[in-house]
Short mmCIF file of C-alpha atoms in Angstrom, two decimals:
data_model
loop_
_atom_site.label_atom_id
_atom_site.label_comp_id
_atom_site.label_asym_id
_atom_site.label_seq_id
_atom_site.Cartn_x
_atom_site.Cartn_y
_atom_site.Cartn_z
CA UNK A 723 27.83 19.12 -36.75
CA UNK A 724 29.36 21.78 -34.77
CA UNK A 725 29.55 21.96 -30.55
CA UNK A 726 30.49 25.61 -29.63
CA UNK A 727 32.61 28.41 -31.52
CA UNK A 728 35.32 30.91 -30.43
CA UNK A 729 37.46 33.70 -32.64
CA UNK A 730 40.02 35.53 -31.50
CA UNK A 731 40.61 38.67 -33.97
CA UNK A 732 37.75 37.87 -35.94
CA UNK A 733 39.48 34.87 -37.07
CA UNK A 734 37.46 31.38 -36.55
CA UNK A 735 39.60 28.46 -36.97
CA UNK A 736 36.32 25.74 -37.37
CA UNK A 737 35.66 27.87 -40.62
CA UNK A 738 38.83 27.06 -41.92
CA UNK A 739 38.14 23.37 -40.68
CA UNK A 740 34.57 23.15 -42.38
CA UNK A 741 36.03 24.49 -45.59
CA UNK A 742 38.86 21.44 -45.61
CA UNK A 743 36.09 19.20 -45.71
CA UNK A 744 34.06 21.61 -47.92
CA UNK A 745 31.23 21.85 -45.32
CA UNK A 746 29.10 24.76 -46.16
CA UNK A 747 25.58 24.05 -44.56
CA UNK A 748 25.25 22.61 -40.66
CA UNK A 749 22.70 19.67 -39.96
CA UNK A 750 23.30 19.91 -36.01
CA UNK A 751 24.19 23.23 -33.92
CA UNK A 752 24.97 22.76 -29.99
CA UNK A 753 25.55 26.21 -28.13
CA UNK A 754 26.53 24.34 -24.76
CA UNK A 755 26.28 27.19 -22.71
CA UNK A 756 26.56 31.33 -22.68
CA UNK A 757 30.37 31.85 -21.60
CA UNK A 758 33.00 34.22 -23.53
CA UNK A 759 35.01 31.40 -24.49
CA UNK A 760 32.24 29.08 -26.24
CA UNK A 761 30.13 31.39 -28.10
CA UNK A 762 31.79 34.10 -30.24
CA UNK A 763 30.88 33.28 -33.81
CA UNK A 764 28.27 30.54 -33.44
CA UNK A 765 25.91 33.18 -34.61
CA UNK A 766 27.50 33.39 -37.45
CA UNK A 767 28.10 30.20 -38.19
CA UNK A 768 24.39 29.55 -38.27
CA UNK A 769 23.13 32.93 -40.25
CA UNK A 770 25.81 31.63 -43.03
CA UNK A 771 25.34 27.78 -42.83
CA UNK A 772 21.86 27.67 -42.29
CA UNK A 773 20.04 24.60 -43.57
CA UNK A 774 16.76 24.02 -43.67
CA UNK A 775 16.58 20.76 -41.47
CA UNK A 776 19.08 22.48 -39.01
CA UNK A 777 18.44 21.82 -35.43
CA UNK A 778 20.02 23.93 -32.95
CA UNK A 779 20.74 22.85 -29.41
CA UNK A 780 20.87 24.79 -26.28
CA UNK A 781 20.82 25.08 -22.39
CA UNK A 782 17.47 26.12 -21.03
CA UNK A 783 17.36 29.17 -20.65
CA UNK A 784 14.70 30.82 -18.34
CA UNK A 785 13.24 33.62 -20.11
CA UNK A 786 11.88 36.58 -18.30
CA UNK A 787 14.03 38.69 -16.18
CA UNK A 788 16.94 35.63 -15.20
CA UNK A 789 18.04 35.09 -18.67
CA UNK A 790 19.02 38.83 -19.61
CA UNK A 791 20.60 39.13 -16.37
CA UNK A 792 23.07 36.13 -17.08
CA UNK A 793 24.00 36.84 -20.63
CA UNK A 794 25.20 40.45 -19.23
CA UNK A 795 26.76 39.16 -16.41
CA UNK A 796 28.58 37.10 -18.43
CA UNK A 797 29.82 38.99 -21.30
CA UNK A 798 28.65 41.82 -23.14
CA UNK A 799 28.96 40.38 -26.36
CA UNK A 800 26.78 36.95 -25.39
CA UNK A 801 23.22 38.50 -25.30
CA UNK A 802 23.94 39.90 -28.92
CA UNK A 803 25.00 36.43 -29.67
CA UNK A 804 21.51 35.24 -28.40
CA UNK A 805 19.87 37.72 -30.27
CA UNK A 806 21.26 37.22 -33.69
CA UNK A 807 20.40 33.48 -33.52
CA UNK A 808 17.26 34.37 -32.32
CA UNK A 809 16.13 36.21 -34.79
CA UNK A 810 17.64 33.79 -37.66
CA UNK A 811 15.20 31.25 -36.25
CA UNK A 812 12.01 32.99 -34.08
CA UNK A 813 10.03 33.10 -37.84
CA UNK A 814 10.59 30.19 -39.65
CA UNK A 815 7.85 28.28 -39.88
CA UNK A 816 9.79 24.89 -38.57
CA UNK A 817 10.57 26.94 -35.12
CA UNK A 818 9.69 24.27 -32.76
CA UNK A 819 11.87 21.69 -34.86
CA UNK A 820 15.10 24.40 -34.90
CA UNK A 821 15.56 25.27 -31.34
CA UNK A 822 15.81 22.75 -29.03
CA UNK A 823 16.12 23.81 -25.36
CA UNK A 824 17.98 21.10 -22.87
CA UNK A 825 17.25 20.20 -19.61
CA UNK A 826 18.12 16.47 -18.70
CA UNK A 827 18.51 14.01 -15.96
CA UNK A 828 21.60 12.63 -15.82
CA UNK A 829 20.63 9.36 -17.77
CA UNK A 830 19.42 8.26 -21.25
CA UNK A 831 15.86 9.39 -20.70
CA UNK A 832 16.56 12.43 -23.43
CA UNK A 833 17.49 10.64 -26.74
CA UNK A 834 17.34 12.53 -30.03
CA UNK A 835 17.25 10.23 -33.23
CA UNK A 836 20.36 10.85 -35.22
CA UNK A 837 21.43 9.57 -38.35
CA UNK A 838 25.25 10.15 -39.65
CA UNK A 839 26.11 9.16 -43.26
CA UNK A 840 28.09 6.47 -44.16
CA UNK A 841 31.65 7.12 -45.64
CA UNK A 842 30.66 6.14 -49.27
CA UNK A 843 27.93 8.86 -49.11
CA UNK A 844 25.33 6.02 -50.51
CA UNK A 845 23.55 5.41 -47.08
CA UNK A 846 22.35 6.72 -43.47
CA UNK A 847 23.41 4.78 -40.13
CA UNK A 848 21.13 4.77 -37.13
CA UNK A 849 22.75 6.25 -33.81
CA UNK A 850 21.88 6.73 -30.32
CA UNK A 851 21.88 10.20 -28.98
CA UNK A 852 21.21 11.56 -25.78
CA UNK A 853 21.40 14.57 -23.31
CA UNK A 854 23.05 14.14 -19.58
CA UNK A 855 23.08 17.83 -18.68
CA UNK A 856 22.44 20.46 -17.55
CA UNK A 857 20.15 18.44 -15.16
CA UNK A 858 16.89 20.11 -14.72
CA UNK A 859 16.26 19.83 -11.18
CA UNK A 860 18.83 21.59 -10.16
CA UNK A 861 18.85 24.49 -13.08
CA UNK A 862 14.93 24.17 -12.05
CA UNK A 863 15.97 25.87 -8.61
CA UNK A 864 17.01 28.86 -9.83
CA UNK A 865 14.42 29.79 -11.64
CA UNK A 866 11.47 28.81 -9.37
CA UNK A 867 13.51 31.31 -7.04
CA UNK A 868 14.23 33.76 -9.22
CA UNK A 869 18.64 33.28 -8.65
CA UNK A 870 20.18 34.40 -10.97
CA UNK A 871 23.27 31.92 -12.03
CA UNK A 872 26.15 32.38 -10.75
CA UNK A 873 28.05 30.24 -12.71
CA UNK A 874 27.08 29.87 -16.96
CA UNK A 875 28.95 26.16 -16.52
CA UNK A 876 25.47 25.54 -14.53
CA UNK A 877 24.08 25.40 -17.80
CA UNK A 878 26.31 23.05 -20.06
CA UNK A 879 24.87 20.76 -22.33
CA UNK A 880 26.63 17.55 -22.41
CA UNK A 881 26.00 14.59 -23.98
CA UNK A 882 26.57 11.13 -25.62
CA UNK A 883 26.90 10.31 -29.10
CA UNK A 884 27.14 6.13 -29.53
CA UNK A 885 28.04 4.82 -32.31
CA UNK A 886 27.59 0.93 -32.87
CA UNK A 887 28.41 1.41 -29.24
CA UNK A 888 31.21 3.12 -29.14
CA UNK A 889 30.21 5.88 -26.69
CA UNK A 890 31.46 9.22 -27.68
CA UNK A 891 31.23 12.05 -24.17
CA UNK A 892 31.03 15.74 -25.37
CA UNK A 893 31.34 17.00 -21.70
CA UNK A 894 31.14 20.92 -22.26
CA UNK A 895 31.88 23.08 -19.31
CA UNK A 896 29.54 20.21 -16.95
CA UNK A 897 30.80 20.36 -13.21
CA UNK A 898 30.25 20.36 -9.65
CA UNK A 899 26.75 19.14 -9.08
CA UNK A 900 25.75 18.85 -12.57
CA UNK A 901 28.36 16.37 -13.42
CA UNK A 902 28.01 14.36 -10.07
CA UNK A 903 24.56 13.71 -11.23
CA UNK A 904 25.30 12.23 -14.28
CA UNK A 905 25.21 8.22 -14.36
CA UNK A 906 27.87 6.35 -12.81
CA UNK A 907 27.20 3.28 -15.20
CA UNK A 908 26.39 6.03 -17.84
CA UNK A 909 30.53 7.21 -17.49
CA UNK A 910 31.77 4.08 -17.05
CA UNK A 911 30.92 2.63 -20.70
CA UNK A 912 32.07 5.94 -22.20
CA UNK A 913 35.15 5.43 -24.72
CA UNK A 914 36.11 8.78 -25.73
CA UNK A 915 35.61 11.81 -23.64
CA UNK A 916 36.16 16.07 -24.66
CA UNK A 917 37.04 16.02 -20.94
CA UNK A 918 34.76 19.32 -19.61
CA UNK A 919 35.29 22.56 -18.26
CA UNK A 920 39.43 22.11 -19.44
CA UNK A 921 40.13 19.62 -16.85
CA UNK A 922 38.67 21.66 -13.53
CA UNK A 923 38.88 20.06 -10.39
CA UNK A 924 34.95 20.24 -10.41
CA UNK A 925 34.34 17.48 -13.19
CA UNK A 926 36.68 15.10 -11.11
CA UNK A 927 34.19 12.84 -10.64
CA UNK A 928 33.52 12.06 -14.26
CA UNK A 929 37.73 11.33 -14.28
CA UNK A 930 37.50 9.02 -11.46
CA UNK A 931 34.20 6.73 -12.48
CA UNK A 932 35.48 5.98 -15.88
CA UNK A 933 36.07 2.71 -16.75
CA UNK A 934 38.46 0.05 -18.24
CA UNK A 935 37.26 0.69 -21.70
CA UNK A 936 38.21 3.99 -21.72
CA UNK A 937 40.53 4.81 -24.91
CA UNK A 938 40.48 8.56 -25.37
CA UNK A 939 40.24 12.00 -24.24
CA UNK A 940 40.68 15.84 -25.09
CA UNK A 941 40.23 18.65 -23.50
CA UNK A 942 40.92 22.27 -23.77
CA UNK A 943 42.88 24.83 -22.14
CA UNK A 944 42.16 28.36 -20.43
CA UNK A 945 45.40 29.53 -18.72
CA UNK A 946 43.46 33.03 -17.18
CA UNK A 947 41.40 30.50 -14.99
CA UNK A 948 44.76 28.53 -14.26
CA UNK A 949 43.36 25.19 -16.46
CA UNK A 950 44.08 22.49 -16.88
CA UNK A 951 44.25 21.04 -12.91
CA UNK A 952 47.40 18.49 -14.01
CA UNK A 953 45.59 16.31 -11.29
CA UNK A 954 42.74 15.69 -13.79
CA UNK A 955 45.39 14.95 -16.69
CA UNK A 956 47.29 12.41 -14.82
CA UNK A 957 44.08 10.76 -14.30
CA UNK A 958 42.83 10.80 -17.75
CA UNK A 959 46.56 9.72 -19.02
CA UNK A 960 46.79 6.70 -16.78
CA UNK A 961 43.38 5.40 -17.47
CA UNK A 962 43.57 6.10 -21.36
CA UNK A 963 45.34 8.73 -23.79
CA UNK A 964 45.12 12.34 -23.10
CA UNK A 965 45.62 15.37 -25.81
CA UNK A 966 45.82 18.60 -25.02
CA UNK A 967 45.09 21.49 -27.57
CA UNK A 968 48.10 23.35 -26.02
CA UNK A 969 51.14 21.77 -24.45
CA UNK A 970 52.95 23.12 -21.96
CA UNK A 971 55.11 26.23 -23.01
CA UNK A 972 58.08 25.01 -21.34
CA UNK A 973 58.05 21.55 -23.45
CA UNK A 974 61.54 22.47 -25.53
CA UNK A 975 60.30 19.96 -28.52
CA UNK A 976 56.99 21.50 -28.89
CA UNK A 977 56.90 24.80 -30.96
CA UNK A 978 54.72 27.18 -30.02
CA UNK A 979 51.27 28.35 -31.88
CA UNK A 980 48.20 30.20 -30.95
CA UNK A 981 46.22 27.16 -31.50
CA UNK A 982 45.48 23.45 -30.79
CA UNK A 983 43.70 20.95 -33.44
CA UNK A 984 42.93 17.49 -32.47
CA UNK A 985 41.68 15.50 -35.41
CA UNK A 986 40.21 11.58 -34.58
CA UNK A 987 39.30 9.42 -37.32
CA UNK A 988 36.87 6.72 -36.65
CA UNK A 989 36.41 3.65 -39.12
CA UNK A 990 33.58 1.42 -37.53
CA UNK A 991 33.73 -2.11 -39.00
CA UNK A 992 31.81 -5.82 -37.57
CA UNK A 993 35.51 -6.57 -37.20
CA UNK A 994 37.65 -3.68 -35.16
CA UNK A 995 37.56 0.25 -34.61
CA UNK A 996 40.04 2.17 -35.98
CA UNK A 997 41.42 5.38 -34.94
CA UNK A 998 43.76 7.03 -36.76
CA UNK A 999 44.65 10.93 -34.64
CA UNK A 1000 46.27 13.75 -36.14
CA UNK A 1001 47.35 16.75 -33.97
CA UNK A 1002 48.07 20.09 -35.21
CA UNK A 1003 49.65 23.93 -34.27
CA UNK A 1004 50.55 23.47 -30.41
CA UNK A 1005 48.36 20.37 -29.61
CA UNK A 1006 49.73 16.73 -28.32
CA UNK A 1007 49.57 14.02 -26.44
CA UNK A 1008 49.61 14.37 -22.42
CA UNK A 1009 52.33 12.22 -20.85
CA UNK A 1010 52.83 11.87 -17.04
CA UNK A 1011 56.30 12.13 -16.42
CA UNK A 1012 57.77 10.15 -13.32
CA UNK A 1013 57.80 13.18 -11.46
CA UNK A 1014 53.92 14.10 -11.81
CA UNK A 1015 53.06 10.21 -11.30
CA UNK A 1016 54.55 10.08 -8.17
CA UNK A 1017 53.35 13.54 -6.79
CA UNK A 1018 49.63 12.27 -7.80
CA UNK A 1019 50.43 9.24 -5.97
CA UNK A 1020 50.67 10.45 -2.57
#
C-alpha cells in the first residue's frame, strides 16, 4: 500500500523501504493529488509493481479541457506522470476495477472494503475504509464552470483507514474548505493523523476538533512554502505526539540528513494496542519548548 511518491535525483527512498520488507508488487495505489512534491515516481512505482488486483486511487479529475490545464499549471513533469499511468491501465480488461476516481462528502458515505493480512501471513482481517475528500460539491464547482483550479490541494484525497477501531487519518494536502467540510465527529475519533498539507494554517481546523483519544501524528515538511506553521505543531504536540520528518536545523543534537523516516508499528490485540515508533535520517519527535507554549498561549 503506497499514498504518494517523490525522488529527488532519481533516487526514491519508498523503493528502498519496499525492498526492506521485500515488497515487490502493490495491492493499493493512492495518487492524492497532482502537485510536484507528491507525484514524481508513482508512475513508476506502478509500471514496475503492477499486480493484477491493483487498485489505484485518485482525485477526480475533470477530463476535457480543465484537467490538461492543471497538470501544466502545476508542473511540467505531472501530465507525463498522468500519462504513463494512464496508459499502464486504459487497456486492461479490469479498467473499471484499477482506477478509482474520488470525490467524497466529508463523511463515511464512500467506504471501500479492505482486507489487510494478519502478521502470521495465515489469514485476512476485515477493515473499514473510507474517503473524506476532496468533497465533490465543491470540486463539482469548478468544473460545471469551467475554473480551472487554482490550487492542486483542492483535489487531495484523504481518508480513514480503521482498524478494530483504531482510526488511522491519511490527510494529504486537504485544506481550507475541503477540510472544514470534513466531519467534526468524523476527526474527533481519529487516533493517528499524517497531519495534511505539512502543517498549513489552512487544515487548522482538523488540529483544533481532534479529540481526547488522539495518540499520534506526522507530518511533512516543505521549507520553500515556509511549512510547517509551528502554530499547528504546538497544537498537535499538546493534544498527542508529534514527529516531524525533518527537525529543525538549528536543533544542535539532531544531525542533519536529506531525509525523514517515520516508522509506526501497530500490534492490535482484544487486550491493548501497541505501538512501537522508530525514526530515522533527520526525523523526531516535536517538543514545545516553554518558549513556543507560552507564545501559542496568548
Amino acid at each position: 500500500m503506497v499514498i504518494d511518491s517523490y525522488e529527488k535525483e532519481d533516487f526514491n527512498m519508498i523503493r528502498k523501504v519496499l525492498s526492506k520488507y521485500h515488497v515487490d508488487k502493490l495491492d493499493f495505489v493512492c495518487w492524492t493529488h497532482p502537485h510536484c512534491d507528491h507525484s514524481p515516481g508513482i508512475d513508476s512505482l506502478i509500471r514496475d509493481m503492477f499486480n493484477e488486483n491493483m487498485v489505484i486511487f485518485s482525485p477526480k479529475f475533470y477530463y476535457g479541457n480543465l484537467m490538461p490545464d492543471l497538470l501544466k499549471s502545476e508542473s511540467s513533469k505531472t501530465p507525463e506522470i498522468f500519462n504513463n499511468i494512464w496508459n499502464q491501465v486504459k487497456d486492461h480488461p479490469s479498467f473499471s476495477e484499477i482506477w478509482r476516481t474520488i470525490s467524497a462528502n466529508g463523511d463515511a458515505t464512500h467506504p471501500y472494503l479492505l482486507q489487510l493480512l494478519t502478521e502470521d501471513g495465515t489469514s485476512y482481517k476485515d477493515v473499514c475504509f473510507f474517503f473524506l475528500t476532496p468533497i465533490g460539491s465543491r470540486t463539482d464547482v469548478f468544473a460545471t464552470k469551467s475554473k480551472q483550479f487554482e490550487k492542486p490541494n483542492e483535489l487531495s484525497v484523504s481518508f480513514i483507514l480503521s482498524v478494530d477501531g483504531y482510526d488511522f487519518f491519511f490527510g494529504g494536502d486537504t485544506e481550507n474548505e475541503h477540510a472544514a467540510g470534513i466531519s467534526k465527529e468524523i476527526v474527533r475519533g481519529m487516533r493517528w493523523i499524517k497531519v495534511p498539507h505539512h502543517c498549513s494554517l489552512g487544515a487548522k481546523c482538523i488540529a483544533d476538533s481532534i479529540g481526547p483519544q488522539f495518540d499520534y501524528a506526522a507530518s511533512t515538511v516543505f521549507k520553500s512554502s515556509n511549512l510547517p506553521q509551528e502554530e499547528i505543531q504546538i497544537i498537535y504536540a499538546k493534544k498527542g505526539t508529534l514527529h516531524m520528518t525533518q527537525l529543525e536545523e538549528n536543533d544542535e543534537y539532531q544531525p542533519l540528513y536529506e531525509y525523514g523516516i517515520i516508522q509506526y508499528d501497530y500490534q492490535f490485540s482484544n487486550d491493548e494496542t501497541i505501538v512501537n515508533i522508530n525514526t530515522f535520517g533527520n526525523a523526531g519527535q516535536y517538543f514545545v519548548s516553554k518558549t513556543r507554549s507560552s507564545d501559542s498561549d496568548e
